[in-house]
mmCIF file of C-alpha atoms in Angstrom:
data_model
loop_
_atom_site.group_PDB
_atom_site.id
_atom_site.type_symbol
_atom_site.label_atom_id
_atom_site.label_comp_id
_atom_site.label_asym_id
_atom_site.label_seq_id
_atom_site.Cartn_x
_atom_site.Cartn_y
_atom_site.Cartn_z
ATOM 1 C CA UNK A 94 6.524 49.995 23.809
ATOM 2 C CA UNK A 95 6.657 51.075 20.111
ATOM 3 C CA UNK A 96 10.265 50.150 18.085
ATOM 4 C CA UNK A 97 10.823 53.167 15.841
ATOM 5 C CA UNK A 98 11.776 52.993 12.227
ATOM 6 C CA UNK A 99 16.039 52.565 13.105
ATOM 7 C CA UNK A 100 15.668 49.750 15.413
ATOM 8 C CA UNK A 101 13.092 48.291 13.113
ATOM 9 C CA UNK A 102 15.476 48.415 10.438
ATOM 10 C CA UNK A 103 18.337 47.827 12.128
ATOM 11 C CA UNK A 104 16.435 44.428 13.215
ATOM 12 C CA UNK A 105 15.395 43.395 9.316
ATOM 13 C CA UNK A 106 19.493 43.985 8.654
ATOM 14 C CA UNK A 107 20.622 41.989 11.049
ATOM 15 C CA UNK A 108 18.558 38.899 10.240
ATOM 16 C CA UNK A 109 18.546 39.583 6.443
ATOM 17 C CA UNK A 110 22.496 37.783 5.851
ATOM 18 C CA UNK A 111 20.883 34.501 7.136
ATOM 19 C CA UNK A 112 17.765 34.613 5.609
ATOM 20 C CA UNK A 113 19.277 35.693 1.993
ATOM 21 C CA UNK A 114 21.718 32.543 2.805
ATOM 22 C CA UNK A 115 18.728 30.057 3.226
ATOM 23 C CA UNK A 116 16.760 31.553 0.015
ATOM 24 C CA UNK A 117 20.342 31.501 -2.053
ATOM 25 C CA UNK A 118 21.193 28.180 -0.925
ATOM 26 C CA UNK A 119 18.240 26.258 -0.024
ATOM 27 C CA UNK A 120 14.958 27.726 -0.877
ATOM 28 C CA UNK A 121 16.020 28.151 -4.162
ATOM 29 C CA UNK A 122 17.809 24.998 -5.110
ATOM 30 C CA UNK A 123 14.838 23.216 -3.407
ATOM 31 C CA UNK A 124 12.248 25.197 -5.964
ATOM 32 C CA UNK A 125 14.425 23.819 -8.675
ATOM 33 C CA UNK A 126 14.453 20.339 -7.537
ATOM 34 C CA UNK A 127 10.709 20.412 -7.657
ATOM 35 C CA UNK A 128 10.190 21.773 -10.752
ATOM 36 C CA UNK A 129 12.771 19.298 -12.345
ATOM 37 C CA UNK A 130 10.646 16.249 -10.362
ATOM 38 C CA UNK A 131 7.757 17.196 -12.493
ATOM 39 C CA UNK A 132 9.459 16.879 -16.081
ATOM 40 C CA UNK A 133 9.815 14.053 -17.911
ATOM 41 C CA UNK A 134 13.192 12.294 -19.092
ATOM 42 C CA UNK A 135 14.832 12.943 -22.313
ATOM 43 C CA UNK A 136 17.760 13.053 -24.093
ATOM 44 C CA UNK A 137 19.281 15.961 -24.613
ATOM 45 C CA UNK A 138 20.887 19.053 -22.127
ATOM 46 C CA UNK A 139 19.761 19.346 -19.674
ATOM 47 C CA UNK A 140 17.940 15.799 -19.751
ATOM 48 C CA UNK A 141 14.794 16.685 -18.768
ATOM 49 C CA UNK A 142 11.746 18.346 -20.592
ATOM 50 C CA UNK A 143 10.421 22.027 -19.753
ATOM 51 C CA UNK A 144 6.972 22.458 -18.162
ATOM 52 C CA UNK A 145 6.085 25.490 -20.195
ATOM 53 C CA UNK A 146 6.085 25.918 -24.019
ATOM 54 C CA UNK A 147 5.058 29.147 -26.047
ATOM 55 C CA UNK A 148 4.175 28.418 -29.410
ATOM 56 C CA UNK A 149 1.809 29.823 -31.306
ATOM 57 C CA UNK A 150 0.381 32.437 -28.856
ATOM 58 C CA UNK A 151 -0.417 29.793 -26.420
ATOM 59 C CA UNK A 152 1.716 29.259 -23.164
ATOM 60 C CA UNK A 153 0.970 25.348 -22.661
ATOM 61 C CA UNK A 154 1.952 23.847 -18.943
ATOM 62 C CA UNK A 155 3.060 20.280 -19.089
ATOM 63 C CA UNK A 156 3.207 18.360 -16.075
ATOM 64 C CA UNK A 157 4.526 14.761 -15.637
ATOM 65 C CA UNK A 158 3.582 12.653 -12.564
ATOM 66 C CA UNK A 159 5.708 9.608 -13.713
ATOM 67 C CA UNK A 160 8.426 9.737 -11.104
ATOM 68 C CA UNK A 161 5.941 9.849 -8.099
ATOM 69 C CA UNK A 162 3.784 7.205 -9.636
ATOM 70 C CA UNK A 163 6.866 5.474 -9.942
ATOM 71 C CA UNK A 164 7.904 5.701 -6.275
ATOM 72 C CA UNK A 165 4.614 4.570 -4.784
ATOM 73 C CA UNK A 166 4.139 1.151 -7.190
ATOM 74 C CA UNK A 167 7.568 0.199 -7.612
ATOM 75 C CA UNK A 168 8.997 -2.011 -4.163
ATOM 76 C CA UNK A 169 12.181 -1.237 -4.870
ATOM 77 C CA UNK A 170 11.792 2.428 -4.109
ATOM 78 C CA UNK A 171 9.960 1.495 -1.058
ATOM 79 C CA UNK A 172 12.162 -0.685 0.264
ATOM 80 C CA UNK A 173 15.047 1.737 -0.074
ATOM 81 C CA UNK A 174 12.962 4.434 1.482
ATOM 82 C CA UNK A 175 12.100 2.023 4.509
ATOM 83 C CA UNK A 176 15.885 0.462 4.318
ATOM 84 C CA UNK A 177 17.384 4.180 5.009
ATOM 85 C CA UNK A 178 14.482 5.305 7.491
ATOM 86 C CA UNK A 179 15.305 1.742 8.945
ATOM 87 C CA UNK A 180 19.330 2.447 9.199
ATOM 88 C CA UNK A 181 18.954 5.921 10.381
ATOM 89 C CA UNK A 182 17.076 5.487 13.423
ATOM 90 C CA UNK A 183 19.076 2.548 14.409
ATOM 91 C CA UNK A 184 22.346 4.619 14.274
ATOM 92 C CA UNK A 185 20.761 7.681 16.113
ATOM 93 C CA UNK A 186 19.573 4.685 18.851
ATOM 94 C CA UNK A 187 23.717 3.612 19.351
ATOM 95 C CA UNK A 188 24.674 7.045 18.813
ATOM 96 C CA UNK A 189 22.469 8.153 21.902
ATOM 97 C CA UNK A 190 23.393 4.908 23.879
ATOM 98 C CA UNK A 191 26.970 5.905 23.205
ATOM 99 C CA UNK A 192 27.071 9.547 23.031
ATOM 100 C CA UNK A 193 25.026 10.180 26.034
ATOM 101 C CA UNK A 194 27.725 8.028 28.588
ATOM 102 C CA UNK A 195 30.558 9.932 26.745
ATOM 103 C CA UNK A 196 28.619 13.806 27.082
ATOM 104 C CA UNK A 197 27.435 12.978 30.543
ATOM 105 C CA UNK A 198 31.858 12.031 31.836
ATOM 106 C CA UNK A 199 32.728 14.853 29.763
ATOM 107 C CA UNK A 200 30.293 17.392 31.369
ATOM 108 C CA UNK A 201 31.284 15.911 34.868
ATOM 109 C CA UNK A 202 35.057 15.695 34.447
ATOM 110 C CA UNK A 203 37.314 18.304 36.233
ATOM 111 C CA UNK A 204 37.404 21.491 34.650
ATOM 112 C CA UNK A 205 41.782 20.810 33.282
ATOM 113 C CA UNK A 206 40.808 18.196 30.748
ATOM 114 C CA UNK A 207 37.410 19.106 29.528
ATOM 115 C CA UNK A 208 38.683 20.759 26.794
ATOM 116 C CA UNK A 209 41.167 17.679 26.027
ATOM 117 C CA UNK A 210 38.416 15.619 25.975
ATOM 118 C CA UNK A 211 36.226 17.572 23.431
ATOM 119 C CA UNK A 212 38.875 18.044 21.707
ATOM 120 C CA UNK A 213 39.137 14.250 21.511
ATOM 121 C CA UNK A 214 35.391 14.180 20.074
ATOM 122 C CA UNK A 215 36.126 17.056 16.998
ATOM 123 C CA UNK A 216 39.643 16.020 16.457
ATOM 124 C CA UNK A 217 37.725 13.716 13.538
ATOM 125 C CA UNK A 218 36.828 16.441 12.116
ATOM 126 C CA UNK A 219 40.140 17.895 11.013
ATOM 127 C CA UNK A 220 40.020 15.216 8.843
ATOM 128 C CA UNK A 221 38.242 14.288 5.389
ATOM 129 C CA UNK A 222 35.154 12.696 5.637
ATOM 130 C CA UNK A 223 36.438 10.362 2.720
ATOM 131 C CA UNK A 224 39.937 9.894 4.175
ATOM 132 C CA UNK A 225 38.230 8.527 7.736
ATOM 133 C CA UNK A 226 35.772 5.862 5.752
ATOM 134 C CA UNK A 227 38.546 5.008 3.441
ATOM 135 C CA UNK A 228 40.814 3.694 6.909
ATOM 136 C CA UNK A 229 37.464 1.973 7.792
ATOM 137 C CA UNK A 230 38.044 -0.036 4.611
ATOM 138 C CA UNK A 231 41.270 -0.880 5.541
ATOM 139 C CA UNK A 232 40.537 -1.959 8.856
ATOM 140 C CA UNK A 233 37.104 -4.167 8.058
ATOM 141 C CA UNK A 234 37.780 -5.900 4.815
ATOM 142 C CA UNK A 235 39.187 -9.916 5.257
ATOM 143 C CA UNK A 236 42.852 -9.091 5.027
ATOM 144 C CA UNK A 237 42.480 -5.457 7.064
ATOM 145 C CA UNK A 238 43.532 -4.621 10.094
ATOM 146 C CA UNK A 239 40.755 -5.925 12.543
ATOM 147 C CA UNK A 240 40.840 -9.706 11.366
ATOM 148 C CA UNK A 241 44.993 -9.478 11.453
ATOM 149 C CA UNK A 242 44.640 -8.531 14.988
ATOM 150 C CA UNK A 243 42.262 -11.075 16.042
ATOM 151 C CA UNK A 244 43.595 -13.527 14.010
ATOM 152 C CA UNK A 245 47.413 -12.689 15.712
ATOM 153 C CA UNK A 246 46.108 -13.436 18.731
ATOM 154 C CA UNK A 247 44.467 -16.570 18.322
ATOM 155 C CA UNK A 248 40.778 -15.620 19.240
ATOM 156 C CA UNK A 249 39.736 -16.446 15.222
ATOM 157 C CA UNK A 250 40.674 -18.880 12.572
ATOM 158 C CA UNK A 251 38.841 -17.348 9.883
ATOM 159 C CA UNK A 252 38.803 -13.795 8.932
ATOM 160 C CA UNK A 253 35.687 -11.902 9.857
ATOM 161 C CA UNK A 254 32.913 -10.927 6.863
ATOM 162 C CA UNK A 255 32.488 -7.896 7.898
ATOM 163 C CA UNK A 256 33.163 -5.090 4.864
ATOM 164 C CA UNK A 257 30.376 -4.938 2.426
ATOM 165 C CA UNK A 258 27.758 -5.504 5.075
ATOM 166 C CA UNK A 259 24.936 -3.642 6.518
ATOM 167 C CA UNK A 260 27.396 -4.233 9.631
ATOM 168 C CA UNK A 261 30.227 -2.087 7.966
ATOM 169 C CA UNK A 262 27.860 0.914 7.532
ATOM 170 C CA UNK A 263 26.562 0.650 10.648
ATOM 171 C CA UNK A 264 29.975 1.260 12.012
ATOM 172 C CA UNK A 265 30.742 3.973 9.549
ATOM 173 C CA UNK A 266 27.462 5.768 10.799
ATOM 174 C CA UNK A 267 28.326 5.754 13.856
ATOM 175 C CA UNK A 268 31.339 6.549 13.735
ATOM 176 C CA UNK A 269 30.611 10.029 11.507
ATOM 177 C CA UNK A 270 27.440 11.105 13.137
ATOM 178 C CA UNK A 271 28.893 10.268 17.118
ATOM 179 C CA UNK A 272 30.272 13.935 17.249
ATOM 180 C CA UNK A 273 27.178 15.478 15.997
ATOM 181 C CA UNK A 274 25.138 13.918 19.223
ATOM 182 C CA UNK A 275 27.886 14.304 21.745
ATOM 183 C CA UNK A 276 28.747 18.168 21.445
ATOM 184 C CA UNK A 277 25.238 19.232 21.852
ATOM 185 C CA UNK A 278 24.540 16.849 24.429
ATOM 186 C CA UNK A 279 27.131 18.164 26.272
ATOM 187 C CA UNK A 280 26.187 21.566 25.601
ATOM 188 C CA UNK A 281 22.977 20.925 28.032
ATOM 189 C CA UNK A 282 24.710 18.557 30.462
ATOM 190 C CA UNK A 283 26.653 21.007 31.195
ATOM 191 C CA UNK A 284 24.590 23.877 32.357
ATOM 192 C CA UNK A 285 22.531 21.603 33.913
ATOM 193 C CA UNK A 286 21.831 22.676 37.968
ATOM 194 C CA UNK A 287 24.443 20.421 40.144
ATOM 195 C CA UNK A 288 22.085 21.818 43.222
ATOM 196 C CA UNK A 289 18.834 20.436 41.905
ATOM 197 C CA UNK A 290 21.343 16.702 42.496
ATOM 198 C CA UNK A 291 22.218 17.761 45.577
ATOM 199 C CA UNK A 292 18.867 18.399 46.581
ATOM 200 C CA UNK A 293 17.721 14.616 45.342
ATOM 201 C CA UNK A 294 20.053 13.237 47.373
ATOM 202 C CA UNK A 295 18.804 15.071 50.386
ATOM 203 C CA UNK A 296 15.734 14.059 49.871
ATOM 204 C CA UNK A 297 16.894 10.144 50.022
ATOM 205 C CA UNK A 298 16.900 9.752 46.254
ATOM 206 C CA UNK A 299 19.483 7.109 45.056
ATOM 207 C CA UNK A 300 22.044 8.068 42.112
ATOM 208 C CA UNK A 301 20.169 6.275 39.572
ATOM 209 C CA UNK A 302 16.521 7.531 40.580
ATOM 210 C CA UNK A 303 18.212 11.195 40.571
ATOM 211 C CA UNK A 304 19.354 10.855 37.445
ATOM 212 C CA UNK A 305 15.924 9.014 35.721
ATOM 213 C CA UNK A 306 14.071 11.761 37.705
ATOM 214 C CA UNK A 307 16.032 14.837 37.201
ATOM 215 C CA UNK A 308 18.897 14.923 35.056
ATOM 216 C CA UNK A 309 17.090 13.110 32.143
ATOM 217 C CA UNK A 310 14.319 15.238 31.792
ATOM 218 C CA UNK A 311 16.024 18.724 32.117
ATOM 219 C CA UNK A 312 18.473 16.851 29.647
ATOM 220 C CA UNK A 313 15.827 15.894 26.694
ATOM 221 C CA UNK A 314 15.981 19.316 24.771
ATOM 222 C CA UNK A 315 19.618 17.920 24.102
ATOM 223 C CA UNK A 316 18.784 14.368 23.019
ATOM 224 C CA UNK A 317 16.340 15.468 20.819
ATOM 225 C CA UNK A 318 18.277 18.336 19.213
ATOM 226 C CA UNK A 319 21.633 15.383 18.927
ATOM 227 C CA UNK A 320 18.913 12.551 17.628
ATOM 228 C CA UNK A 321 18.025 14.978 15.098
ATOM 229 C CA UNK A 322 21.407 16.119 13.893
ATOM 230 C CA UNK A 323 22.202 12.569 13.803
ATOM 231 C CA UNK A 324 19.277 11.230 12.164
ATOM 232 C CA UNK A 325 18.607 13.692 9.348
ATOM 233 C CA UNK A 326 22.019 13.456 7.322
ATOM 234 C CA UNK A 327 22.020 9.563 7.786
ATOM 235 C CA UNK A 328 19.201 8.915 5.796
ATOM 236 C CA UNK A 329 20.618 10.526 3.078
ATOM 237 C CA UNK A 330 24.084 9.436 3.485
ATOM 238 C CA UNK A 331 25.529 7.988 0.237
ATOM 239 C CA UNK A 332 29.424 8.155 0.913
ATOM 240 C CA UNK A 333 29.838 5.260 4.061
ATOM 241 C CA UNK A 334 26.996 3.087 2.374
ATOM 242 C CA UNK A 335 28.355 3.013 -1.195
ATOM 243 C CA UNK A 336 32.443 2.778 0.437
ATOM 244 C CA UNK A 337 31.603 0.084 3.441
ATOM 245 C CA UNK A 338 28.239 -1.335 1.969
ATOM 246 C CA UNK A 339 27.450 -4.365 -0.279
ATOM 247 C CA UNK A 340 25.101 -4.141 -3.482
ATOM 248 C CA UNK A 341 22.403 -5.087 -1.360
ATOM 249 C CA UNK A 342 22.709 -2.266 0.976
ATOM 250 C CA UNK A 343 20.113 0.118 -0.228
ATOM 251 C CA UNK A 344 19.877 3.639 0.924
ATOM 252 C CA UNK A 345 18.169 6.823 -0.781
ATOM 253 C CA UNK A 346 21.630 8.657 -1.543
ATOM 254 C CA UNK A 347 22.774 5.512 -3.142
ATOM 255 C CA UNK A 348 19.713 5.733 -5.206
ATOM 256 C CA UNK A 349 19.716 9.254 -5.862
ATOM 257 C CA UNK A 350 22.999 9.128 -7.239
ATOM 258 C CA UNK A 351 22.375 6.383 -9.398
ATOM 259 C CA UNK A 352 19.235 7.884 -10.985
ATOM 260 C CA UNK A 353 21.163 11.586 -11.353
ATOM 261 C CA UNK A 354 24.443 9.744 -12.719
ATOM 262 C CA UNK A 355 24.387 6.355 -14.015
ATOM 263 C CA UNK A 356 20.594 6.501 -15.265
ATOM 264 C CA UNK A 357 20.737 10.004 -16.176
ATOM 265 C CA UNK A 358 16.888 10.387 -15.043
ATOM 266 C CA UNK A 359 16.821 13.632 -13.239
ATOM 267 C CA UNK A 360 12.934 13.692 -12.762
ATOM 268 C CA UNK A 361 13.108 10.487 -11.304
ATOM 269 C CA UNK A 362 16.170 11.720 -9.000
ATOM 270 C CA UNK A 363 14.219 14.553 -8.172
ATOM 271 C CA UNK A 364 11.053 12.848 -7.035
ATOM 272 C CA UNK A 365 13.218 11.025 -4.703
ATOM 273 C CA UNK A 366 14.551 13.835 -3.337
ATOM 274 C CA UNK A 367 11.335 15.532 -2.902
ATOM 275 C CA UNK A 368 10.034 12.399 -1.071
ATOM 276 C CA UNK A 369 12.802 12.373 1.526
ATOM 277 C CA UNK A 370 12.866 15.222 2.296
ATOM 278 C CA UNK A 371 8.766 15.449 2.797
ATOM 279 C CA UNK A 372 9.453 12.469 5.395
ATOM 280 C CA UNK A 373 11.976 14.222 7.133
ATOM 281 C CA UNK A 374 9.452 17.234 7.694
ATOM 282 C CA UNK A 375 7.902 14.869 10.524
ATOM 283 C CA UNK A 376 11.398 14.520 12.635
ATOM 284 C CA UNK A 377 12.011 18.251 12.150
ATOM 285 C CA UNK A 378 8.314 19.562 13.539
ATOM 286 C CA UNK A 379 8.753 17.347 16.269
ATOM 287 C CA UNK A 380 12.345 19.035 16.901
ATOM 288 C CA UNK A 381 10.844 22.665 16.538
ATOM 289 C CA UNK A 382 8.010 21.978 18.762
ATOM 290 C CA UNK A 383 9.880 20.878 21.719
ATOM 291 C CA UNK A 384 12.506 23.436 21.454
ATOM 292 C CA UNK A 385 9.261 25.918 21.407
ATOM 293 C CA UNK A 386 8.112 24.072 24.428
ATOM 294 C CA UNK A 387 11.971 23.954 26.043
ATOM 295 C CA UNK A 388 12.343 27.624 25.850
ATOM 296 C CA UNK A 389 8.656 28.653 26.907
ATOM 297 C CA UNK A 390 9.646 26.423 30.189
ATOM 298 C CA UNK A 391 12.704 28.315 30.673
ATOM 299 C CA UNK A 392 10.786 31.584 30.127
ATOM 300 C CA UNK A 393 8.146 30.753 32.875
ATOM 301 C CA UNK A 394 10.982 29.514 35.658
ATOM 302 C CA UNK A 395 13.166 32.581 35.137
ATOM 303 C CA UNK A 396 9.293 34.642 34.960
#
């Protein structure tokens, strides 16, 4: 069956807001990040060189590759890009560990406190991001909170060394991303089939080989889709790492800032950027292709 011209247009308008928002605010911005990453530095405003010149008739196209070069032969680069891809999965590994306990009780708990209990998980959200890894501070360093406690109670003589660590921005990882694996983890627990349970257990099937058998597999769409969410913004994360995190803690928004800021080398910024987010292409693929494959599932039960 044929769409006529009105609900062909009526389709184009009501996709067009989000599309003109991703052009506006990503595309865009993106296209100018990659032109910048082929300049070269200079001083001036804006600190970076144009690729075209016309002079004399003659419309010459300058291209520098020194930034990539850069990346690929200097080890510091590479170890910050390996450092953050490092960090990243490691917090999306505790976050799932953590989150998926916490999504599972909250999809399973009686219907009265549900809502108290994701209201527990966004309540972090009603406050600054800066604000919540600023009391982290206060509650990691020597004389904080954490090593008064322990100390108070005898089970330490010496306060912990934990702020400034790779430790400390472990913790504030964790403790930022959590709610971005838990609510969509619950999202799918919670539609999941209690009968298809039900039916395991009929069948002889013990609580844990139900769950490794059916509720983890119809569960993975959510996982993924939680990993991701988690995953994506840590690698870039520079406010937790630069607030909880020693000199030695290297990770690509660190570096990004310190090229756009301190160093004043926006092609060299840029290149990093362009880098990142050309790894982080893989992760998101992977994500599209098993929601594709999620949904044509769903499509052939309910067919």
């Amino acid at each position: 069956m044929k769409k006529s011209w009105q609900q062909i247009r009526a389709d184009l308008l009501s996709i067009a807001p989000p599309f003109l928002w991703l052009i506006l605010f990503l595309l865009i911005p993106f296209l100018m990040v990659l032109k910048i990453s082929f300049a070269d530095m200079e001083f001036g405003v804006p600190p970076y060189t144009a690729l075209t010149q016309w002079a004399d008739e003659t419309l010459a196209l300058s291209v520098h590759l020194r930034g990539y070069f850069l990346l690929f032969s200097d080890s510091l680069y590479i170890a910050t890009y390996i450092q953050s891809l490092r960090m990243a999965a490691m917090t999306t590994l505790v976050c799932i560990l953590i989150g998926y306990p916490m999504a599972y009780y909250i999809a399973r708990a009686p219907q009265r406190i549900q809502h108290l209990l994701l209201l527990a998980v966004i309540l972090p959200f009603w406050t600054s991001l800066l604000l919540r890894v600023y009391a982290w501070v206060g509650i990691l360093r020597s004389d904080g909170l954490l090593n008064s406690v322990l100390m108070g109670l005898g089970l330490i003589q010496t306060p912990l060394e934990i702020y400034r660590t790779d430790f400390a921005v472990y913790i504030g990882l964790v403790y930022a991303y959590l709610p971005f694996f838990v609510l969509p983890m619950y999202a799918v627990l919670v539609k999941l089939d209690t009968r298809l349970l039900d039916a395991a257990y009929d069948l002889g099937a013990r609580p844990w080989r139900a769950f490794i058998s059916v509720t983890l597999p119809l569960s993975m769409p959510g996982v993924i889709s939680g990993a991701m969410l988690v995953f994506i913004p840590s690698v870039g994360e520079y406010v937790i790492p630069e607030m909880l995190g020693g000199a030695d803690t290297l990770m690509m928004g660190r570096l990004m800032w310190g090229e756009f800021f301190t160093n004043a080398d926006w092609p060299m910024a840029s290149a990093v950027t362009i880098v990142m987010v050309a790894l982080l292409l893989l992760p998101l693929i992977v994500f599209q292709v098993s929601q594709a494959k999620h949904y044509q599932s769903q499509g052939g039960r309910h067919g």
